[in-house]
Structure formats: structure tokens, C-alpha cells
C-alpha positions as MATLAB code, in Angstrom:
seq = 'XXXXXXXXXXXXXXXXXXXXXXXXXXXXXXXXXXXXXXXXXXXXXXXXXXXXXXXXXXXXXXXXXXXXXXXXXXXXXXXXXXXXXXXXXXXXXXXXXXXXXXXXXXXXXXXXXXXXXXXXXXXXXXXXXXXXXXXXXXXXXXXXXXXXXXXXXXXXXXXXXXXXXXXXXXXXXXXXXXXXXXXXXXXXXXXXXX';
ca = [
     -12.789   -3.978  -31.090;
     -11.726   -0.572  -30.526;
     -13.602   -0.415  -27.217;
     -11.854   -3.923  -26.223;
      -8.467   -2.149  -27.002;
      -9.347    1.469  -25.191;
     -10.502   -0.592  -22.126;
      -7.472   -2.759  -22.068;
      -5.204    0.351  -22.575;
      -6.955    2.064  -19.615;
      -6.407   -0.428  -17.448;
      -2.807   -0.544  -18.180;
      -2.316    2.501  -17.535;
      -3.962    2.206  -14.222;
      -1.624   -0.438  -13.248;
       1.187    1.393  -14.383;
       0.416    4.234  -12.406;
      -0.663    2.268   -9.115;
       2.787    0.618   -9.712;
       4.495    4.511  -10.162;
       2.968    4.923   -7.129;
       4.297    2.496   -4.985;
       1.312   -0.027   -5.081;
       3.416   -3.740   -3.585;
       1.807   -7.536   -3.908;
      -0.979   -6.668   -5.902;
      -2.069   -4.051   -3.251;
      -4.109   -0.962   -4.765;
      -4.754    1.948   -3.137;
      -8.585    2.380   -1.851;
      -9.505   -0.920   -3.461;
     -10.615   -1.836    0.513;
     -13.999   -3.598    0.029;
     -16.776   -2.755    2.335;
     -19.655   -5.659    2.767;
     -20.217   -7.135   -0.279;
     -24.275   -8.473   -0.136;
     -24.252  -11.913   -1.287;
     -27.401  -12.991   -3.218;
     -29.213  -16.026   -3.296;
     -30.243  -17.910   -6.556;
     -33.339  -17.075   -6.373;
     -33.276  -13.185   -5.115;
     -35.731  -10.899   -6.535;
     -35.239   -9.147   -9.965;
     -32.221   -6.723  -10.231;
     -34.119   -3.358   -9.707;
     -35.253   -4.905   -6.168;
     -32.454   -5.365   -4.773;
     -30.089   -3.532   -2.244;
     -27.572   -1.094   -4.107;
     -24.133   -2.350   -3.451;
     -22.118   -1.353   -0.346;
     -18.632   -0.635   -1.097;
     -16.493    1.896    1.303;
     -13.041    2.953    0.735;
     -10.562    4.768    2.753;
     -10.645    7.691   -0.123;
     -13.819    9.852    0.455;
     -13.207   10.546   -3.467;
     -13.911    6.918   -4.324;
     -16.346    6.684   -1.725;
     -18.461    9.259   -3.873;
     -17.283    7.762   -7.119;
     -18.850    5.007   -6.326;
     -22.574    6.539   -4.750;
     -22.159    8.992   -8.805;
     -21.656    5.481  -10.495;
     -24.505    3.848   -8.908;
     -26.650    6.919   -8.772;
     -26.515    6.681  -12.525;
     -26.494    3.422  -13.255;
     -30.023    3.121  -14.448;
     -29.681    5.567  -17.052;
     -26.453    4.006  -18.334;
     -28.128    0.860  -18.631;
     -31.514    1.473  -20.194;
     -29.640    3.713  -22.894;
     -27.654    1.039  -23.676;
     -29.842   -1.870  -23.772;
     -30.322   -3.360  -26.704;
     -32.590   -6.541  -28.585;
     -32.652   -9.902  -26.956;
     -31.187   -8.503  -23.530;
     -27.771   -7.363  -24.814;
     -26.110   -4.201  -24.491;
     -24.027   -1.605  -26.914;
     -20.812   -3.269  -27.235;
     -19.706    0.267  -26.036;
     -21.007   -0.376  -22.407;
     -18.206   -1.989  -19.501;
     -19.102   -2.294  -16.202;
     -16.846   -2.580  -13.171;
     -17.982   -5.566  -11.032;
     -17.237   -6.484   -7.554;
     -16.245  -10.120   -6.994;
     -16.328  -12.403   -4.152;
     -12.904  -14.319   -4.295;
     -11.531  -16.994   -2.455;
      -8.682  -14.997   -1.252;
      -7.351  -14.942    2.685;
      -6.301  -11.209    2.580;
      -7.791  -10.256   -0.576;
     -12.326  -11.087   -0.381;
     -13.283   -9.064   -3.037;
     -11.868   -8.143   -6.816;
     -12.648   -5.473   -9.103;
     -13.054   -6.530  -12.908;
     -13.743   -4.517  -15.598;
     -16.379   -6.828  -18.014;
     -17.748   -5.917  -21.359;
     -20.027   -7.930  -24.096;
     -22.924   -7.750  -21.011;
     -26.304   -9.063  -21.780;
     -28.892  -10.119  -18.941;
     -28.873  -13.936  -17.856;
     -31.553  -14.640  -15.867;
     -32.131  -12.161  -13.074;
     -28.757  -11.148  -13.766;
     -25.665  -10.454  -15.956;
     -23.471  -12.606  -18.064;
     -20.162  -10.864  -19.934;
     -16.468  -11.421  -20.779;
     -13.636  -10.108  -18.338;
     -12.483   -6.739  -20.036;
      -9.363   -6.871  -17.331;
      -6.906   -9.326  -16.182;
      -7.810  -10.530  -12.966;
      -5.545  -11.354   -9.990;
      -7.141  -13.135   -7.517;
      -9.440  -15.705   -9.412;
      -7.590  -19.044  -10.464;
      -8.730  -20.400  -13.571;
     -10.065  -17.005  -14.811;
      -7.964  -14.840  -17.377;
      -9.003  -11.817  -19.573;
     -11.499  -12.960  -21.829;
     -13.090  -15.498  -19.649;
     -17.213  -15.367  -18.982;
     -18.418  -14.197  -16.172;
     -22.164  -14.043  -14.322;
     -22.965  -11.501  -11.773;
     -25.592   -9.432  -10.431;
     -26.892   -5.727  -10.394;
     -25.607   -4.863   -6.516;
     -22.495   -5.769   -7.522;
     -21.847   -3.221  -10.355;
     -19.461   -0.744   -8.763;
     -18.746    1.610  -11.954;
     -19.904    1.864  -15.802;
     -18.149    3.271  -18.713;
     -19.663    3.887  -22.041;
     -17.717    4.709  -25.414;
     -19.235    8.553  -26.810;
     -19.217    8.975  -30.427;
     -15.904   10.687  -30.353;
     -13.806    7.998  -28.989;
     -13.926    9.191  -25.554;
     -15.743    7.585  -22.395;
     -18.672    8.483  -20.301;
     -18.447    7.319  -17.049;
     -15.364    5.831  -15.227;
     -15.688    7.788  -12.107;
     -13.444    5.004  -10.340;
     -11.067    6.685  -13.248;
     -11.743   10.097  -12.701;
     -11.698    9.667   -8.995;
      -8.261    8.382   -9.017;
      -6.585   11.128  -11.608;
      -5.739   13.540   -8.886;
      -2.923   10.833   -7.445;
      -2.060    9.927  -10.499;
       1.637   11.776  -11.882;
       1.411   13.226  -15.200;
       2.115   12.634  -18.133;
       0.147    9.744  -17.606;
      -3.073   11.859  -16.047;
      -3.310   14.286  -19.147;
      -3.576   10.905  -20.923;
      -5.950    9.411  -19.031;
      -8.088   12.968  -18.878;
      -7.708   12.608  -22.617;
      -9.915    9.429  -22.712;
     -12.529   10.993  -20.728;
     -15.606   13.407  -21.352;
     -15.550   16.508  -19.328;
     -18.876   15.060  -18.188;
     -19.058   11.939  -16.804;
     -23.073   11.298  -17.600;
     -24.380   12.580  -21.054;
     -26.901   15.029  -20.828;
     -29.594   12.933  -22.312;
     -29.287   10.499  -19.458;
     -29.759   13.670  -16.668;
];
């Protein structure tokens, strides 16, 4: 529950400060998708496939999103728990394919993740904007390419992870950047994981 609320708070804040910063018609800054690869039904297992190409006009997020990825692995295998699910601690940020003239792909934060298949089922941890009929809450499938970012709760309250976050916090004004840094571990990957 606490993660729920932490995750909903950080994403509040992010659209408060995308809005401080002059973000109009549900425009965010370096949320430009590159090729997003679509995968068939029956695609080989998750560790086979091709890592997720997203580029962004910010070389920051560019190599927030090659750290997140890089890491992924070890975020997931620590977290994995009986049966296919995962700590309730673990979100992951997931690429979308939307049906959206100027807007293809959406970012979602999604958390309650267990595997489905040769994939991922979980609950939408942030409201999303471009898919109709879909609200926070909501289930959603998707598949290991399209993880873009994880975050994972430390024992302290603070997150692991969020390097889309972290990425971001130098054009972000304060106060609302000390708070963010606040939520976040000096290290974005626990040592154990390394």
C-alpha cells in the first residue's frame, strides 16, 4: 500500500513539474518514442528477445534508458518471487503501443507484476492518457522489450532505480527536485545486484 501511494505521489509530482515547466496537450518533454518492436503471440521466451529501442531527444534519457535495461535482469531475478510473482515493491515502466495519431507510444508505470505466459501481467501504477477504456488500476499484459525503467522500494522507504526519474531531476525547479532526490537512493542499483 505504501508503495501504491509513493508511486502515485511520484508521478504527481512528475506531472506537476512537466506542467511547471511548460509541458501543453499532454506533451512531455523527451517522451519521443523511437521504434517500438512489436511481438508476435508466439515470440520466443522473454530473455530471447531484442532489448527495447527507445531514443529520445535528451542524451540523459537516452542513457537512462540503456542503465535501466542494462540492469534489468538483476532487478528482476531479485525480486521474483513463488508462483511467478514479484515483491510488491517492484514497478516497472512499460512502453505501450496506443492507438493515437500524434501520440504511438505511452509510458505507464505498472506494479503487482507476475509473469503470464511468455510475458507480464500487472495493474497500471499511473494514470494513463492515451488509452480509452484504461484508468489507474486497470490490468495490463506486456512483454520484456517493452520495459523501459524499474523501480524497487529499499528497506528505508526510498527507491532503487527510476533512472527515467533521476534523469529528469536536473530540469526539474526545486523545491520539488530536493523532494524527488529525497525518494531516491544515492545509488540507483543496490550493490548486491552489481
Amino acid at each position: 500500500m505504501l508503495f501504491r501511494r509513493t508511486t502515485a505521489m511520484l508521478c504527481a509530482l512528475m506531472a506537476l513539474a512537466l506542467a511547471a515547466r511548460g509541458a501543453t496537450d499532454g506533451e512531455i518533454p523527451f517522451d519521443t518514442p523511437g521504434p517500438v518492436i512489436e511481438i508476435p503471440e508466439d515470440a520466443l521466451p522473454s530473455g530471447e528477445l531484442d532489448v527495447l529501442k527507445v531514443r529520445s531527444s535528451d542524451p540523459a534519457m537516452n542513457r537512462a534508458f540503456g542503465l535501466a535495461r542494462a540492469s534489468l535482469p538483476a532487478a528482476l531475478s531479485a525480486t521474483e518471487k513463488k508462483f511467478g510473482f514479484f515483491s510488491p515493491s517492484l514497478a516497472l515502466y512499460v512502453a505501450v503501443r496506443v492507438d493515437d495519431p500524434d501520440k504511438q507510444i505511452e509510458f505507464v508505470w505498472v506494479d503487482n507484476i507476475r509473469r503470464k505466459g511468455k510475458g507480464f501481467t500487472g495493474k497500471l501504477a499511473s494514470q494513463p492518457r492515451f488509452m480509452p477504456g484504461k484508468r489507474l488500476r486497470a490490468p495490463i499484459d506486456f512483454l520484456n522489450p517493452q520495459i523501459a525503467d524499474w523501480a524497487v522500494q529499499a528497506r528505508d522507504g526510498r527507491y532503487y532505480g527510476y533512472f527515467t526519474t533521476r534523469a529528469r531531476l536536473k530540469s526539474i525547479e526545486e523545491p520539488l527536485a530536493s523532494e524527488l532526490r529525497a525518494l531516491l537512493v544515492d545509488t540507483p542499483v543496490p550493490q548486491l545486484w552489481q
